[in-house]
CSV table of C-alpha atoms in Angstrom, one decimal:
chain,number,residue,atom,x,y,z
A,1,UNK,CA,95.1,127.9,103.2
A,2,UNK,CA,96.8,127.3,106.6
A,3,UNK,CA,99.7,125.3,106.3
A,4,UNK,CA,99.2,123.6,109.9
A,5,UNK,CA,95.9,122.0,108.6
A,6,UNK,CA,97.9,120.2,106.4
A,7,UNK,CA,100.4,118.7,108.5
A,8,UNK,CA,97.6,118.1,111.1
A,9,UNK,CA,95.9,116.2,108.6
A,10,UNK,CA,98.9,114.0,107.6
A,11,UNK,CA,99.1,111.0,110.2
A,12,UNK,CA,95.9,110.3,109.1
A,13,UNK,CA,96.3,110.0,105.4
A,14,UNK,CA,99.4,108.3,106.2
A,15,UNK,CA,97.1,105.8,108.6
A,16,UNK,CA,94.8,105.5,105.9
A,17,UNK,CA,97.7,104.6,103.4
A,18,UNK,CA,99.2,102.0,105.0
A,19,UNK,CA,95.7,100.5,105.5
A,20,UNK,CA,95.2,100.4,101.5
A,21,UNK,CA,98.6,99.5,101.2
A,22,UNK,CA,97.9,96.0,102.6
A,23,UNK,CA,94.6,95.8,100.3
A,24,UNK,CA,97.2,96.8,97.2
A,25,UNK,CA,99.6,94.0,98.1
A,26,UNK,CA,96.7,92.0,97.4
A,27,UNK,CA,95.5,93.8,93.9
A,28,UNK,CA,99.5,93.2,93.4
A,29,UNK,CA,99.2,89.1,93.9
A,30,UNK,CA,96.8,89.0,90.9
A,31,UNK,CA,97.9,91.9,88.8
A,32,UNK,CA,101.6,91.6,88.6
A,33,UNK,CA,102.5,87.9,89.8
A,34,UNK,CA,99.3,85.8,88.3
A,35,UNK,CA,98.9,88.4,85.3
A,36,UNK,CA,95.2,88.8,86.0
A,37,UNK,CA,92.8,91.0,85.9
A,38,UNK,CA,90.6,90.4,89.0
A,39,UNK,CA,88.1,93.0,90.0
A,40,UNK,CA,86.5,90.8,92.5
A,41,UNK,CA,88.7,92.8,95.6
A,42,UNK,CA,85.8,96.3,94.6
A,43,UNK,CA,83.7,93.3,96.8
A,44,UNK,CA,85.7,92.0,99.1
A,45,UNK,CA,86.8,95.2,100.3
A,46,UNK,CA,83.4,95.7,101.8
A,47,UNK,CA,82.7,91.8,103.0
A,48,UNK,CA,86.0,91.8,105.0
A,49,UNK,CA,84.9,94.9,107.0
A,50,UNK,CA,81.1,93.9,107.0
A,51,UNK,CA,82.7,90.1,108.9
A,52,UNK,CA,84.8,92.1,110.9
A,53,UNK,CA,82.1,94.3,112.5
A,54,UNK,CA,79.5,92.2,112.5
A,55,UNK,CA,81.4,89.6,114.5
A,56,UNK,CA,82.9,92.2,117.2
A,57,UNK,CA,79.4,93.3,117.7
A,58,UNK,CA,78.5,89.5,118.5
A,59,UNK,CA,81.3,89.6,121.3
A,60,UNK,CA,84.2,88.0,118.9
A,61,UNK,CA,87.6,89.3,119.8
A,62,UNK,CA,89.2,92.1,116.8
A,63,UNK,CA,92.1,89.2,116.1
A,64,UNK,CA,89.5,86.4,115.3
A,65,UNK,CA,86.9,88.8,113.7
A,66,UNK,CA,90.1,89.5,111.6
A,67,UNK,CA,91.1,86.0,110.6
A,68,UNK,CA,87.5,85.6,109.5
A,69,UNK,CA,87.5,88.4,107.1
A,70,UNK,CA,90.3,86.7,106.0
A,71,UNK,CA,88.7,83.7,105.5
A,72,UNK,CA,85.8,84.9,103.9
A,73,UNK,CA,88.1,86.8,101.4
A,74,UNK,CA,89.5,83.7,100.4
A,75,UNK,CA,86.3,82.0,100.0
A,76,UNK,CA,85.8,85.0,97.6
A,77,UNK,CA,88.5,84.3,95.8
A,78,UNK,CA,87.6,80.7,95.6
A,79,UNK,CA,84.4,81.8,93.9
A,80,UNK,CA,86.1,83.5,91.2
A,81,UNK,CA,89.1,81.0,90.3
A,82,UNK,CA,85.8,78.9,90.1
A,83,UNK,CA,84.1,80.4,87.7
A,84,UNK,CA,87.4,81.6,85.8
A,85,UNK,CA,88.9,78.1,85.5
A,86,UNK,CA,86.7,75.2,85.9
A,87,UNK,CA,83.7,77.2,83.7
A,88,UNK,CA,85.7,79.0,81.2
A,89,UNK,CA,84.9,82.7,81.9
A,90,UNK,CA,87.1,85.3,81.5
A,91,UNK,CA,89.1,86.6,84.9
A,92,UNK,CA,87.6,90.0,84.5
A,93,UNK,CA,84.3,88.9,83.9
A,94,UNK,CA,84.3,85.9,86.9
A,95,UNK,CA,86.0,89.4,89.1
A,96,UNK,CA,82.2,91.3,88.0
A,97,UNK,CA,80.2,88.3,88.8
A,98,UNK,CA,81.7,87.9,91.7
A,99,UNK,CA,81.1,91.0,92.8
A,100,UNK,CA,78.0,91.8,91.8
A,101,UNK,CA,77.0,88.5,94.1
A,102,UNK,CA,78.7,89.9,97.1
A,103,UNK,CA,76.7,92.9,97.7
A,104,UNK,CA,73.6,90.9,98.3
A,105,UNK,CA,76.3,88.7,101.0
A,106,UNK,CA,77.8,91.8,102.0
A,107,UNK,CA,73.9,93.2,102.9
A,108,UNK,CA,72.8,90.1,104.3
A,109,UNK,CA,76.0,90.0,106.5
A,110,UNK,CA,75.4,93.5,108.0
A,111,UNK,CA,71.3,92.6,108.8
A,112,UNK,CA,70.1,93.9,105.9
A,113,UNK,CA,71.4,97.5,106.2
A,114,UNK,CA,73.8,99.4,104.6
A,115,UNK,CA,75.5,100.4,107.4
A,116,UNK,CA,76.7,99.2,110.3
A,117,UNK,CA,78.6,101.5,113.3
A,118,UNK,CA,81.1,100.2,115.7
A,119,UNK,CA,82.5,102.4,118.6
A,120,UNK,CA,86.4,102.4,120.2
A,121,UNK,CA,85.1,103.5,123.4
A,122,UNK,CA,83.0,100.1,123.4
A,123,UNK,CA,85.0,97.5,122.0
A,124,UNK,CA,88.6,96.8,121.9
A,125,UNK,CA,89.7,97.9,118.4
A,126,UNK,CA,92.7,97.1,116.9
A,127,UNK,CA,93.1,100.4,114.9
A,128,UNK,CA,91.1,103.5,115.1
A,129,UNK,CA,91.1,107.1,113.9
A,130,UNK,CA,91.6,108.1,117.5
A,131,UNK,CA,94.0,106.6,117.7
A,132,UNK,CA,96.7,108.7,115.7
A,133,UNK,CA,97.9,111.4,117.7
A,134,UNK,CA,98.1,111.0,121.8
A,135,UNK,CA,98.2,107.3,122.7
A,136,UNK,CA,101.3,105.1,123.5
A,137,UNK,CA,103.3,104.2,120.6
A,138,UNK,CA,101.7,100.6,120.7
A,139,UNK,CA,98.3,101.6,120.4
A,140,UNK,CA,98.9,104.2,117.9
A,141,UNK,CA,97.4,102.8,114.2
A,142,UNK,CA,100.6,103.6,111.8
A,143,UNK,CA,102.7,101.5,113.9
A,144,UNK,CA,100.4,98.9,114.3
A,145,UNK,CA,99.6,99.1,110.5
A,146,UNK,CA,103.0,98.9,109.8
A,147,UNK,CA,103.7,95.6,111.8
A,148,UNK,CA,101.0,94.1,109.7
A,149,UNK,CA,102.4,95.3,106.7
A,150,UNK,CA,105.8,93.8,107.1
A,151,UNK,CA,104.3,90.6,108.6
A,152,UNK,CA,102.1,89.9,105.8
A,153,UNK,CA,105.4,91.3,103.5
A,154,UNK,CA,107.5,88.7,105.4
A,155,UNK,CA,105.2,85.9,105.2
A,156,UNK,CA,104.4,86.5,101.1
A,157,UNK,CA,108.4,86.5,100.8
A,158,UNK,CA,108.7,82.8,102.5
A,159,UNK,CA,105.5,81.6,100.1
A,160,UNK,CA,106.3,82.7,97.0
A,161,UNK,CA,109.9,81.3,97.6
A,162,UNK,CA,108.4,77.6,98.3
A,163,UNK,CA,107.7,75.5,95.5
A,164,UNK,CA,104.3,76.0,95.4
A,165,UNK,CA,104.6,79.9,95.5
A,166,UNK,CA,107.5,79.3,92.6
A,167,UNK,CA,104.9,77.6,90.9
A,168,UNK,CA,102.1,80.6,90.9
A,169,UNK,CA,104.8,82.9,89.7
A,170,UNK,CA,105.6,80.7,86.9
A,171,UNK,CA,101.9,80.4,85.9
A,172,UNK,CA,101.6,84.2,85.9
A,173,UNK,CA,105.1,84.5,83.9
A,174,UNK,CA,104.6,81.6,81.9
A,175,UNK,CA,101.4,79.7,81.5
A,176,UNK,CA,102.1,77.5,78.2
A,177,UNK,CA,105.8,76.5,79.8
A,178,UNK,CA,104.6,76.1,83.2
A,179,UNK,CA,101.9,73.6,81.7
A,180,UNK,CA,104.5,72.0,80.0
A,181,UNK,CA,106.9,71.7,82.7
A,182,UNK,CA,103.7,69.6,84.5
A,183,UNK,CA,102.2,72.6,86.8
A,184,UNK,CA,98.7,72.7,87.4
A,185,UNK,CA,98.1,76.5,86.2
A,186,UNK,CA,93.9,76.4,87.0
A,187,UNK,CA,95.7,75.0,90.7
A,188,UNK,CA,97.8,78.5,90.8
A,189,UNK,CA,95.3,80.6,89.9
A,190,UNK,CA,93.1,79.8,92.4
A,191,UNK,CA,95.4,79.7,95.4
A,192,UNK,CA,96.7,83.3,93.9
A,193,UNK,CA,93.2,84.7,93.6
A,194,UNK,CA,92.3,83.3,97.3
A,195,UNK,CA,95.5,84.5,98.9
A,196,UNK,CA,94.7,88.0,97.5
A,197,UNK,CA,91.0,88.6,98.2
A,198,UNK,CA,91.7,87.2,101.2
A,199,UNK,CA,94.8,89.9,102.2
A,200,UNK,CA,92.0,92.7,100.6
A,201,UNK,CA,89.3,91.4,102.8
A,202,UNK,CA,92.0,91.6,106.0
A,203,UNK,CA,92.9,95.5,104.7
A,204,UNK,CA,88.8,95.6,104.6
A,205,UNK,CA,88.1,94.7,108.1
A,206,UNK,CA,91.0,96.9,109.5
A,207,UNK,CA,89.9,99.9,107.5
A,208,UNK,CA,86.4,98.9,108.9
A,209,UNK,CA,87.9,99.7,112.4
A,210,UNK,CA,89.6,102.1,111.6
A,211,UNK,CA,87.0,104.5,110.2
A,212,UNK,CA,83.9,103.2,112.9
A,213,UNK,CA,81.9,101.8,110.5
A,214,UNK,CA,81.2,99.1,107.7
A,215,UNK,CA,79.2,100.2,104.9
A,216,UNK,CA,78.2,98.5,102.0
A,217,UNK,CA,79.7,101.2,99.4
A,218,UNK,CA,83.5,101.2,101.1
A,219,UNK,CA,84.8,99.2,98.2
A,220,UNK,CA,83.0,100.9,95.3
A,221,UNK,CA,86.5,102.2,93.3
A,222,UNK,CA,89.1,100.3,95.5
A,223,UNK,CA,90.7,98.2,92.2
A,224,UNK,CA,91.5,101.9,91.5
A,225,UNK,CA,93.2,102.5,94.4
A,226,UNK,CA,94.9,99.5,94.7
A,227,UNK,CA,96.1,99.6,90.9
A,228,UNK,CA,97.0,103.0,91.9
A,229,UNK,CA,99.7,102.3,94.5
A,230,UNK,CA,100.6,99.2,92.5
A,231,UNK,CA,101.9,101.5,89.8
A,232,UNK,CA,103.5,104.5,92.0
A,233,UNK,CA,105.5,102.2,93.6
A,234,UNK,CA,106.6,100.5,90.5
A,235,UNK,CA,107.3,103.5,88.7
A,236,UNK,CA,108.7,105.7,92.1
A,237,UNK,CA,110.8,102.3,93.8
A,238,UNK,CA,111.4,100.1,90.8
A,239,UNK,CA,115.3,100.4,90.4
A,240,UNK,CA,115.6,100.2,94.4
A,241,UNK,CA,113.7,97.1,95.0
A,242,UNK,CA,115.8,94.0,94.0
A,243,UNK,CA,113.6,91.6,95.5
A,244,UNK,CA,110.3,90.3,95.7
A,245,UNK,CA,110.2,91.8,99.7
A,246,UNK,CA,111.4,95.2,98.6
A,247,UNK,CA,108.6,95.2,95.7
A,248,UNK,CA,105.9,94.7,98.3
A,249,UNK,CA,107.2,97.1,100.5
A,250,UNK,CA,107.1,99.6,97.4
A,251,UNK,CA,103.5,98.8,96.7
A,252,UNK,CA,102.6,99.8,100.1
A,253,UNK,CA,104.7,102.8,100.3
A,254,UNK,CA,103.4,103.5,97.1
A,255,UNK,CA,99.7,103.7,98.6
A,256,UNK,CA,101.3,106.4,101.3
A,257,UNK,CA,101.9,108.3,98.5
A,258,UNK,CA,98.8,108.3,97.0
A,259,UNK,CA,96.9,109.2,99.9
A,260,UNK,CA,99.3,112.3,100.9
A,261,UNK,CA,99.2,113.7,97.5
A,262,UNK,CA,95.3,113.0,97.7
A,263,UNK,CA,94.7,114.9,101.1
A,264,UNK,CA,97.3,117.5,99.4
A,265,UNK,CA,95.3,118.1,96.7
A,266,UNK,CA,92.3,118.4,98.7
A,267,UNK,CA,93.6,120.9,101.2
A,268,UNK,CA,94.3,123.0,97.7
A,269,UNK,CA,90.6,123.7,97.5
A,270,UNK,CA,89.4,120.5,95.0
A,271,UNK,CA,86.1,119.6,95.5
A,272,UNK,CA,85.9,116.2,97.2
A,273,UNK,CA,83.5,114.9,94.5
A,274,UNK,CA,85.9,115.1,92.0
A,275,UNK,CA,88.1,112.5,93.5
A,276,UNK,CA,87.7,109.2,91.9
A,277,UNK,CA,88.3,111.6,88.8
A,278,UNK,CA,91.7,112.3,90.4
A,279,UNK,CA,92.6,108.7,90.8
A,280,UNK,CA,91.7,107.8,87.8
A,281,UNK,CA,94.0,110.4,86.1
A,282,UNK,CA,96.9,109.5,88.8
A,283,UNK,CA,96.5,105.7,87.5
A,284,UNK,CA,96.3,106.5,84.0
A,285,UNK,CA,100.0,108.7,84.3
A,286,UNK,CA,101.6,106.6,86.4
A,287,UNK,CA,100.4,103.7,84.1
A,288,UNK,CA,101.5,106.1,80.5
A,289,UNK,CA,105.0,106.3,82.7
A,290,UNK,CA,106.7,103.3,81.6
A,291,UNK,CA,105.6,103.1,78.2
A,292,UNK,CA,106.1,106.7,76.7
A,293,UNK,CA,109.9,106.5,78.6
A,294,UNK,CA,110.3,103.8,76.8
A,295,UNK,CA,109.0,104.7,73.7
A,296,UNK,CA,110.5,108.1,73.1
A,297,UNK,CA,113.5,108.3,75.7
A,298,UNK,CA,115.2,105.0,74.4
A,299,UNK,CA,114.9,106.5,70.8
A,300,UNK,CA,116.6,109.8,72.0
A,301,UNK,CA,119.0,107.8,73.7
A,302,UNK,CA,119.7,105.4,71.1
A,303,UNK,CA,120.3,108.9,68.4
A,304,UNK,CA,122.7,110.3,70.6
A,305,UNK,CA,124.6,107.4,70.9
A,306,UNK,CA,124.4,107.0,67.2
A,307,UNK,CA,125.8,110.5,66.7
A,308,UNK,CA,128.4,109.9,69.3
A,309,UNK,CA,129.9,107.2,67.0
């Protein structure tokens, strides 16, 4: 194992991080502020690349291709707050509907094929994988990545601080109080579940650039992911974020993470097959983390403090 192939392949897991760290700010929206359990974004994360590519090969520009896949991700989201509150089906099981509905979109928005190839040295990317090592500091993708992330932090931070954004946060923390203090909680929902399909589908169609291609798989697993960083930066930045800014920044930083211990592990020798197995195990620790500290560490605490008296 040469040591130098590892840092080599650093800027680009790091790239790659802060690309999924945007899509996890969005699993974040719906996981920890509206409390549900949305797997809609395993579709999104393909139609927001499939938009983007699609419409830069039709001579769009990457910022409006961009704001499209936006768009489209909150039309997404739409579906699903839909079918969760105005039909009475479970969030989990309006996220798999959902879904399962976009892959036929996501196919019919790439032609009818599953995959569809887009070239830096033709069209004026935002991000690329080129675009790492050797390029001005402007063009290079983790700084441009970066300014996304802590625009989108920025302008999450003013939302969820207007009364409207107060409002989803109570509906996630509340429902039954925030009903009763005259919210419209099926209002909150919605908003919440477009804002963050529509933040995944943005991740989507940079990550799209990023790696050349859309394909019609690149979401398959990404609620993983995205639960994934949710947690490591919970359980890693918890006591050093105060605020609702600082707990963003931790879920993206908390993606970095993932994806440097992930090329780590794979520059160890694991097969590359075996890595949704990996994830999984990563979400289920960092998930166990918070519950067995609290569960046996308080009690140990609690005895020696017993003793003490």
């Amino acid at each position: 194992m040469n040591i130098g192939t590892l840092f080599n392949a650093l800027p680009g897991a790091c790239a790659q991080g802060l690309i999924w760290g945007i899509m996890a700010i969005g699993v974040y929206i719906t996981y920890k502020i509206l409390d549900l359990a949305d797997l809609t974004v395993d579709g999104t994360m393909c139609t927001g690349g499939a938009v983007c590519v699609i419409m830069m090969l039709n001579g769009f520009s990457a910022p409006v291709s961009l704001l499209c896949a936006f768009a489209v991700g909150m039309l997404a989201g739409l579906v699903t707050g839909i079918f969760h509150t105005a039909m009475g089906i479970p969030a989990i099981l309006s996220g798999i509907l959902t879904q399962l509905g976009l892959y036929s979109v996501n196919l019919r928005i790439m032609g009818g094929k599953a995959n569809q190839a887009i070239s830096v040295d033709k069209y004026p990317l935002i991000v690329s994988l080129r675009n790492i090592k050797g390029v001005p500091v402007y063009k290079n993708t983790i700084f441009v990545v970066a300014i996304f992330i802590l625009v989108i932090v920025l302008a999450l931070y003013w939302f969820f601080g207007t009364e409207l954004g107060c409002a989803i946060r109570a509906t996630g923390s509340n429902p039954n109080m925030s009903r009763a203090q005259g919210i419209n909680t099926n209002t909150g929902k919605i908003i919440g579940l477009m804002l963050s399909n529509g933040i995944v589908a943005l991740a989507s169609g940079l990550y799209a650039q990023y790696q050349g291609f859309a394909d019609v798989n690149m979401g398959r697993g990404a609620i993983v992911i995205g639960l994934a960083a949710v947690i490591i930066g919970q359980v890693l930045f918890g006591k050093f974020t105060r605020n609702f800014a600082g707990k963003l920044l931790a879920v993206a930083l908390g993606a970095i993470i993932y994806y440097l211990v992930l090329q780590f592990v794979l520059w160890l020798g694991l097969n590359s097959n075996d890595l949704k197995l990996l994830s999984a195990l990563v979400v289920a620790v960092f998930l166990a983390v918070p519950y067995l500290k609290g569960k046996y560490f308080t009690k140990v605490s609690k005895k020696g403090g017993a003793g003490r008296a």
